[in-house]
Amino acid sequence: MDLMLILKAVLTLSALGLITSAVLSTAARRFYVEVDPRVEAVAAILPGSNCGACGNPSCFAVAEGIVEGTLPVNACVAGGQSCADSIAVLMGAEACAVASAVSVRACGGGNKAERAYEYGGVQSCAAVARLAGGSLVCTAGCLGYGDCVEACPFDAIAMDERGLPVIDLDACTGCGICVHNCPRGGVGLLSLVPENAPVAVRCNAHDKIKDRKAACSACCIACKKCERACPADAIHVIDALAVIDYEKCTACGTCVSVCPQNCIDIHGRAASIPPRAGDGYGKNAPGFAVQDQATE
Amino acid sequence: MAKGAFKGGIHPPDRKAATAGSPVEWMPVPSRLVLPMSQHLGAPCAPIVEVGQHVSRGEVIGSVDAFVSAPVHSPVDGEVTAIAPCLTAAGSRVTAVTIKPDAEQDLGSFLRVEADDPKSAVRAAGVVGMGGATFPTTVKLSPPADTPVNTVILNGCECEPFLTCDHRLMLETPSRVIDGAQKIAELIGASRIVICVEDNKQDAIEALRAAAPGTVEVRALPTRYPQGAEKQLIWAILAKEVPHGKLPAATGALVHNVATAAAIADAIDTGKPLTERIVTVTGAVKRPGNYRVLLGTLISDLIEHAGGTVGEVGRIIAGGPMTGPALASLDVPVAKGTSGIVVLTPQEASPLVEDDQACIRCGRCSEACPMFLQPYAIGNYSARQDWNGAGRFNPLDCIECGCCSFVCPTKRPLVQLIRIAKAAALTKGVKP
């Protein structure tokens, strides 16, 4: 074996290594970029899903904005109150409230909704919504192809056996991306409600009662029983559809129990009603009982 | 590439024999006409009549001031019974005027449109592109001053399978078509007139040649779908490509459908508004044929007039089977762009796609695409909602002819995927 050859190779590579490391270490010092360590810290607190709900390109950009002071500490909608509180502590700023929200589906149709035609094509809501206004007779109901499930960056939505997307309220951050991606989100099929909203109306129809009854057996029939029964004057039939005023709602559950269509549903996250009692069961939800107002 | 041969294309079975020999006959006035206020591309009209009002045949019932628009006229003497939204064959919901025709009708007379010059007569008559695109004709007759148009191409190719309405029009009234072509040439100052017909319609070619003066060329083109697409037709005649993002006028040519030319001739010569059109009713119906139908006639009434459907029905398509939409309901009216009603049996209708079939990258769609696109690429990006990715493959150049879907061995809904990508490209910022 030629010892010189081995020696030459080792020496050449070592010399090469020394020169490059000298260049790299000089460059690292000469071109060092000051990074505020707080940016990294804030970025670690943020959800890191880059959902874009706040309007910024990435969570890291939000972290930079918060540290530079161009964004408030509660800039992240998806992170919620705990995220804002942690960032406030880190930044030494006043803690401030985040308008926490969750997404809610205003439709209980699913397999109860009548089909206008048989559809076979691209399996997405956006595609079917372009064909004669959607495959349902109802022009406001859930089309059921799961664009919201695909869009959710937090895996908070899943289709259930009725063909409706069910929102996992523990995972939902209220970022609103599902609302933007739903072809009927603009007309209120999916919307954001306060995080502690206890009940939801599972119907979004605004057409004539006769038409909507023909289109779906789970619709709001505007009977006003909820309006009359509500002790807090929080639910009103507006434009032939029950609408809840969450400012006034006391989570007693009376409207849920009187609704003949099971169209008013428990939404969850309320003290008086078992959380996540179910979706779409209305008064039949396991463990549901009307809270007695007098005992409070 | 030789003139007359565009790249790509397909040879679908033409199925025209059932109606090619059926002379056009009037369909009797139905009991109800529903006239959508938007039968054209552009600004929808506003109804200018009221419920209960009596209207005469040819009276304007909907109009709007926008440039890209066309007024709607009443096809009958009758009474307005409702103004409400209705579903159209294209699948949109638009305001429509419902008219109950009087018992006594004289379809030979009509209110003439009032206009000072030929171009405004075309506008007032509500003429739109009758090949199916329904683009307001006046707009096409007003090319920008810096793009001189010297060739008028009349499109009588009728390359869609099943349809024979343009065939019968050229065969039965060639002089109206030629008259219309000459009027268009006069209006835009063009010196050359070419009428293009696919060579599977020899009788129509002979009829046109017999009626045409020396200044009008009648060209027989090879039968291949989509020979009647505007850009492919310009290539066939002038060997010029319409530049990306430009109007066909940029090549110095203007393409009009033969039925549009006939409507232009009527509007200028007799002041007749566009109130009826020829519709091919074919496929699984008892009496397939070509019917002259009042606009607003419900497709259910039309099929009933054609003897009703025969056997089990798979799908009913408005227009040709390559580009026409399947109807979600038969209670939709015949509009200015409805060239045919094709009733397909369950065996003929392509199966409904329930699960997404994977692209096997065979490349047949690219070979068939007459627009030099890669449909599989746009389709794949569109399926996973990557609009930027899809945008790199120029979905907006797609003419939606359907060749890619036709040849796809895994039956991917390529045209639908591309349509979604086109919509996303036009409305940018799909993702929040």
XYZ file of N, CA and C in Angstrom, chain B residues 6-166:
483
model
N -56.462 21.388 -36.923
C -55.980 21.858 -35.626
C -55.375 20.672 -34.904
N -54.579 20.964 -33.876
C -53.919 19.895 -33.131
C -54.910 19.246 -32.160
N -54.798 17.965 -31.963
C -55.644 17.281 -30.988
C -57.035 17.013 -31.507
N -57.996 16.991 -30.601
C -59.373 16.721 -30.993
C -59.693 15.242 -30.953
N -60.967 14.945 -31.132
C -61.435 13.561 -31.019
C -62.479 13.270 -32.090
N -62.828 12.022 -32.222
C -63.876 11.615 -33.164
C -64.990 10.904 -32.404
N -65.849 11.626 -31.719
C -66.935 10.938 -31.019
C -67.951 10.431 -32.044
N -68.723 9.382 -31.709
C -69.782 8.945 -32.623
C -70.753 10.101 -32.853
N -71.123 10.394 -34.123
C -71.840 11.665 -34.301
C -73.339 11.601 -34.024
N -73.965 10.437 -34.200
C -75.356 10.236 -33.805
C -76.320 11.268 -34.389
N -75.991 11.836 -35.523
C -76.835 12.890 -36.080
C -77.931 12.334 -36.981
N -77.806 11.047 -37.378
C -78.713 10.496 -38.384
C -80.188 10.588 -37.977
N -80.461 10.507 -36.662
C -81.854 10.486 -36.206
C -82.610 11.756 -36.573
N -81.905 12.904 -36.629
C -82.619 14.160 -36.851
C -82.134 14.925 -38.076
N -81.056 14.463 -38.722
C -80.492 15.223 -39.844
C -81.502 15.358 -40.979
N -82.412 14.397 -41.096
C -83.390 14.450 -42.171
C -84.729 15.037 -41.750
N -84.823 15.532 -40.508
C -86.121 16.054 -40.049
C -86.224 17.540 -40.307
N -87.149 17.934 -41.201
C -87.319 19.361 -41.450
C -87.774 20.074 -40.175
N -87.410 21.352 -40.087
C -87.783 22.130 -38.908
C -89.290 22.327 -38.895
N -89.925 22.014 -37.782
C -91.368 22.278 -37.670
C -91.654 23.096 -36.418
N -92.707 23.924 -36.514
C -93.088 24.760 -35.373
C -93.618 23.895 -34.248
N -93.203 24.202 -33.044
C -93.861 23.588 -31.894
C -95.019 24.514 -31.530
N -96.228 23.971 -31.272
C -97.361 24.833 -30.933
C -97.071 25.654 -29.670
N -97.782 26.762 -29.554
C -97.570 27.639 -28.395
C -97.935 26.879 -27.123
N -97.016 26.783 -26.153
C -97.329 26.054 -24.923
C -98.223 26.880 -23.998
N -98.665 26.275 -22.900
C -99.605 26.963 -22.008
C -98.915 28.014 -21.145
N -97.575 27.990 -21.128
C -96.866 28.896 -20.217
C -95.461 29.104 -20.759
N -94.992 30.341 -20.697
C -93.613 30.623 -21.106
C -92.886 31.269 -19.929
N -91.684 30.805 -19.658
C -90.887 31.381 -18.567
C -89.635 31.986 -19.185
N -89.514 33.301 -19.103
C -88.405 33.975 -19.773
C -87.391 34.508 -18.776
N -86.243 33.813 -18.628
C -85.205 34.306 -17.723
C -84.683 35.663 -18.205
N -84.378 36.525 -17.256
C -83.901 37.863 -17.611
C -82.429 37.854 -17.983
N -81.791 36.695 -17.853
C -80.399 36.613 -18.279
C -80.242 35.397 -19.181
N -80.343 35.612 -20.484
C -80.155 34.515 -21.441
C -78.871 34.750 -22.206
N -78.006 35.588 -21.653
C -76.792 35.995 -22.354
C -75.671 36.148 -21.339
N -74.455 36.267 -21.835
C -73.342 36.592 -20.949
C -73.372 38.093 -20.724
N -73.109 38.525 -19.521
C -73.071 39.948 -19.240
C -74.134 40.336 -18.233
N -74.432 41.633 -18.192
C -75.351 42.147 -17.182
C -76.754 41.592 -17.393
N -77.385 41.034 -16.329
C -78.752 40.545 -16.484
C -79.724 41.724 -16.681
N -80.828 41.445 -17.368
C -81.833 42.482 -17.592
C -82.685 42.645 -16.341
N -83.365 43.787 -16.278
C -84.363 43.990 -15.227
C -85.722 43.925 -15.898
N -86.703 43.242 -15.284
C -88.029 43.182 -15.910
C -88.631 44.584 -15.986
N -89.216 44.941 -17.122
C -89.839 46.266 -17.228
C -91.349 46.128 -17.394
N -91.865 44.938 -17.068
C -93.310 44.731 -17.102
C -93.774 44.418 -15.688
N -95.111 44.437 -15.501
C -95.656 44.127 -14.182
C -96.590 42.941 -14.287
N -96.786 42.278 -13.154
C -97.711 41.144 -13.128
C -99.104 41.650 -13.505
N -99.764 40.928 -14.412
C -101.107 41.327 -14.840
C -101.099 42.133 -16.121
N -99.932 42.639 -16.502
C -99.832 43.461 -17.708
C -99.980 42.591 -18.958
N -100.625 43.156 -20.001
C -100.728 42.425 -21.259
C -99.569 42.828 -22.158
N -98.887 41.828 -22.733
C -97.757 42.143 -23.611
C -98.031 41.579 -25.002
N -97.406 42.176 -26.011
C -97.584 41.696 -27.385
C -96.331 40.961 -27.821
N -96.482 40.174 -28.863
C -95.329 39.440 -29.403
C -94.288 40.431 -29.893
N -93.094 40.321 -29.373
C -92.020 41.221 -29.784
C -91.796 42.391 -28.843
N -92.681 42.531 -27.857
C -92.530 43.638 -26.903
C -91.368 43.358 -25.954
N -90.603 44.407 -25.650
C -89.478 44.234 -24.726
C -90.033 44.029 -23.311
N -89.604 42.953 -22.655
C -90.064 42.723 -21.285
C -88.922 42.860 -20.273
N -87.704 42.861 -20.763
C -86.573 43.033 -19.849
C -85.445 43.735 -20.572
N -84.851 44.737 -19.922
C -83.721 45.397 -20.570
C -82.816 46.012 -19.520
N -81.632 46.378 -19.940
C -80.682 47.008 -19.037
C -79.773 47.882 -19.893
N -79.186 48.913 -19.283
C -78.396 49.867 -20.058
C -76.970 49.406 -20.332
N -76.495 48.370 -19.638
C -75.101 47.950 -19.774
C -74.760 47.608 -21.223
N -73.481 47.817 -21.600
C -73.048 47.555 -22.982
C -73.084 46.055 -23.276
N -72.519 45.260 -22.366
C -72.494 43.811 -22.579
C -73.789 43.222 -22.018
N -74.830 43.261 -22.835
C -76.124 42.746 -22.427
C -77.020 42.675 -23.655
N -78.188 42.048 -23.504
C -79.135 41.962 -24.614
C -80.539 41.950 -24.037
N -81.456 42.747 -24.614
C -82.822 42.779 -24.076
C -83.566 41.465 -24.339
N -84.637 41.233 -23.572
C -85.474 40.038 -23.731
C -86.861 40.498 -24.180
N -87.416 39.787 -25.178
C -88.727 40.162 -25.727
C -89.749 39.088 -25.434
N -91.022 39.502 -25.462
C -92.081 38.508 -25.286
C -92.278 37.773 -26.607
N -92.257 36.432 -26.592
C -92.446 35.705 -27.846
C -93.908 35.600 -28.265
N -94.833 35.960 -27.379
C -96.259 35.798 -27.682
C -97.057 37.008 -27.227
N -98.335 37.071 -27.699
C -99.295 37.976 -27.080
C -99.784 37.256 -25.845
N -99.747 37.905 -24.718
C -100.182 37.203 -23.518
C -100.140 38.087 -22.301
N -100.372 37.455 -21.145
C -100.448 38.210 -19.909
C -99.326 37.763 -18.981
N -98.674 38.729 -18.349
C -97.617 38.411 -17.388
C -98.280 37.874 -16.125
N -97.947 36.642 -15.740
C -98.599 36.066 -14.564
C -97.688 36.027 -13.347
N -96.403 36.112 -13.547
C -95.504 36.071 -12.387
C -94.148 36.636 -12.754
N -93.483 37.209 -11.763
C -92.076 37.597 -11.906
C -91.375 37.018 -10.692
N -90.620 35.960 -10.910
C -90.016 35.240 -9.780
C -88.727 34.590 -10.248
N -87.850 34.205 -9.309
C -86.624 33.529 -9.725
C -86.931 32.145 -10.299
N -86.161 31.742 -11.284
C -86.324 30.390 -11.825
C -84.949 29.799 -12.080
N -84.926 28.481 -12.185
C -83.685 27.780 -12.489
C -83.501 27.799 -14.003
N -82.291 28.021 -14.476
C -82.045 27.965 -15.912
C -81.350 26.649 -16.251
N -81.292 26.368 -17.558
C -80.657 25.124 -17.997
C -79.191 25.099 -17.566
N -78.559 26.271 -17.520
C -77.147 26.337 -17.151
C -76.942 26.115 -15.657
N -78.031 26.142 -14.882
C -77.924 25.836 -13.468
C -77.877 27.040 -12.548
N -78.112 28.225 -13.077
C -78.132 29.378 -12.189
C -79.588 29.742 -11.899
N -79.783 30.549 -10.887
C -81.119 30.987 -10.525
C -81.238 32.458 -10.877
N -82.130 32.798 -11.795
C -82.267 34.192 -12.211
C -83.740 34.580 -12.207
N -83.962 35.891 -12.152
C -85.330 36.399 -12.221
C -85.917 36.053 -13.580
N -87.179 35.653 -13.585
C -87.813 35.299 -14.849
C -89.229 35.848 -14.884
N -89.667 36.176 -16.098
C -91.027 36.663 -16.298
C -91.834 35.515 -16.890
N -92.941 35.162 -16.220
C -93.804 34.096 -16.725
C -94.966 34.721 -17.490
N -95.202 34.212 -18.696
C -96.271 34.770 -19.533
C -97.252 33.661 -19.884
N -98.553 33.978 -19.740
C -99.603 33.041 -20.163
C -100.075 33.521 -21.526
N -99.810 32.716 -22.584
C -100.171 33.173 -23.923
C -101.686 33.252 -24.113
N -102.137 34.225 -24.940
C -103.558 34.323 -25.294
C -103.929 33.109 -26.135
N -105.245 32.834 -26.173
C -105.703 31.682 -26.950
C -105.424 31.888 -28.445
N -105.612 33.118 -28.901
C -105.381 33.419 -30.321
C -103.963 33.944 -30.500
N -103.189 33.308 -31.344
C -101.827 33.780 -31.577
C -101.568 33.912 -33.072
N -100.912 34.996 -33.455
C -100.464 35.108 -34.835
C -98.945 35.211 -34.801
N -98.287 34.062 -35.028
C -96.832 34.061 -34.911
C -96.161 34.732 -36.118
N -96.948 35.062 -37.128
C -96.373 35.717 -38.299
C -96.122 37.201 -38.078
N -96.829 37.780 -37.126
C -96.655 39.225 -36.911
C -95.937 39.455 -35.581
N -95.323 40.605 -35.458
C -94.594 40.934 -34.233
C -94.366 42.431 -34.212
N -94.069 42.955 -33.040
C -93.706 44.363 -32.935
C -92.297 44.529 -33.467
N -92.109 45.410 -34.441
C -90.755 45.609 -34.979
C -89.898 46.368 -33.976
N -88.617 46.041 -33.948
C -87.740 46.808 -33.059
C -87.483 48.171 -33.684
N -87.372 49.173 -32.825
C -87.135 50.528 -33.327
C -85.646 50.818 -33.245
N -85.049 51.103 -34.381
C -83.619 51.417 -34.387
C -83.306 52.281 -35.594
N -82.299 53.162 -35.442
C -81.933 54.079 -36.522
C -80.932 53.438 -37.476
N -80.051 52.581 -36.940
C -79.023 51.995 -37.805
C -78.971 50.488 -37.586
N -78.352 49.769 -38.508
C -78.362 48.293 -38.416
C -77.802 47.760 -37.101
N -76.701 48.368 -36.591
C -76.083 47.817 -35.396
C -77.013 47.942 -34.191
N -77.698 49.087 -34.087
C -78.612 49.213 -32.949
C -79.845 48.338 -33.132
N -80.171 47.993 -34.389
C -81.280 47.063 -34.608
C -80.918 45.683 -34.055
N -79.653 45.274 -34.262
C -79.193 43.979 -33.753
C -79.243 43.986 -32.228
N -78.809 45.100 -31.666
C -78.829 45.232 -30.204
C -80.275 45.183 -29.689
N -81.146 45.973 -30.317
C -82.529 46.055 -29.842
C -83.259 44.731 -30.013
N -82.825 43.936 -31.007
C -83.500 42.658 -31.232
C -83.029 41.587 -30.251
N -82.047 41.941 -29.432
C -81.600 40.992 -28.404
C -80.829 39.813 -28.954
N -80.105 40.024 -30.064
C -79.390 38.898 -30.681
C -78.127 38.589 -29.858
N -77.950 37.305 -29.574
C -76.749 36.835 -28.881
C -76.183 35.653 -29.652
N -74.965 35.238 -29.299
C -74.350 34.095 -29.975
C -75.183 32.841 -29.744
N -75.726 32.264 -30.825
C -76.692 31.184 -30.649
C -76.065 29.796 -30.711
N -74.739 29.743 -30.797
C -74.073 28.452 -30.774
C -74.055 27.865 -29.364
N -74.334 28.698 -28.382
C -74.354 28.214 -27.015
C -73.653 29.160 -26.049
N -72.727 29.972 -26.568
C -71.974 30.863 -25.680
C -72.795 32.071 -25.254
N -73.788 32.442 -26.045
C -74.725 33.544 -25.771
C -74.043 34.874 -25.467
N -72.942 35.132 -26.148
C -72.282 36.427 -25.975
C -73.045 37.470 -26.813
N -73.381 38.633 -26.222
C -74.166 39.617 -26.979
C -73.485 39.992 -28.303
N -74.228 39.846 -29.389
C -73.657 40.002 -30.721
C -73.159 41.412 -30.998
N -73.875 42.406 -30.474
C -73.460 43.800 -30.724
C -72.037 44.051 -30.259
N -71.681 43.413 -29.134
C -70.333 43.623 -28.594
C -69.296 43.088 -29.583
N -69.602 41.911 -30.163
C -68.676 41.345 -31.135
C -68.622 42.180 -32.408
N -69.750 42.853 -32.706
C -69.782 43.684 -33.916
C -69.101 45.030 -33.694
N -68.624 45.287 -32.478
C -67.944 46.552 -32.189
C -66.520 46.290 -31.753
N -65.669 45.761 -32.650
C -64.284 45.504 -32.235
C -63.545 46.820 -32.002
N -62.521 46.793 -31.123
C -61.773 48.026 -30.875
C -61.176 48.581 -32.175
N -61.056 49.923 -32.226
C -60.629 50.573 -33.473
C -59.243 50.123 -33.929
N -58.381 49.732 -32.973
C -57.011 49.383 -33.353
C -56.862 47.938 -33.831
N -57.959 47.164 -33.842
C -57.853 45.801 -34.368
C -58.799 45.635 -35.561
N -58.326 45.975 -36.755
C -59.192 45.852 -37.920
C -59.538 44.382 -38.182
N -60.810 44.148 -38.493
C -61.251 42.787 -38.778
C -61.551 42.705 -40.266
N -60.866 41.802 -40.970
C -61.139 41.740 -42.403
C -61.729 40.410 -42.862
N -61.885 39.460 -41.934
C -62.493 38.183 -42.313
C -63.671 37.870 -41.406
N -64.811 37.560 -42.011
C -65.946 37.080 -41.233
C -66.037 35.574 -41.453
N -65.955 34.821 -40.369
C -66.074 33.370 -40.476
C -67.427 32.973 -39.889
N -68.243 32.311 -40.704
C -69.513 31.815 -40.168
C -69.320 30.364 -39.788
N -69.756 30.050 -38.580
C -69.525 28.727 -38.026
C -70.749 27.841 -38.225
N -70.659 26.984 -39.225
C -71.733 26.017 -39.446
C -71.221 24.602 -39.256
N -70.139 24.471 -38.469
C -69.499 23.160 -38.302
C -70.412 22.196 -37.567
N -71.041 22.713 -36.512
C -71.887 21.882 -35.650
C -71.187 20.561 -35.341
N -70.042 20.679 -34.656
C -69.220 19.492 -34.406
C -69.720 18.670 -33.242
N -70.636 19.235 -32.415
C -71.194 18.469 -31.299
C -71.984 17.281 -31.843
N -71.824 16.101 -31.248
C -72.654 14.973 -31.657
C -74.142 15.285 -31.425
N -75.012 14.571 -32.084
C -76.469 14.640 -31.913
C -77.132 15.866 -32.557
N -76.506 17.049 -32.467
C -77.214 18.261 -32.867
C -77.278 18.416 -34.384
N -78.440 18.857 -34.874
C -78.592 19.099 -36.307
C -79.339 20.392 -36.580
N -79.511 21.258 -35.557
C -80.324 22.466 -35.769
C -79.668 23.416 -36.764
N -78.336 23.573 -36.680
C -77.650 24.460 -37.640
C -77.642 23.826 -39.027
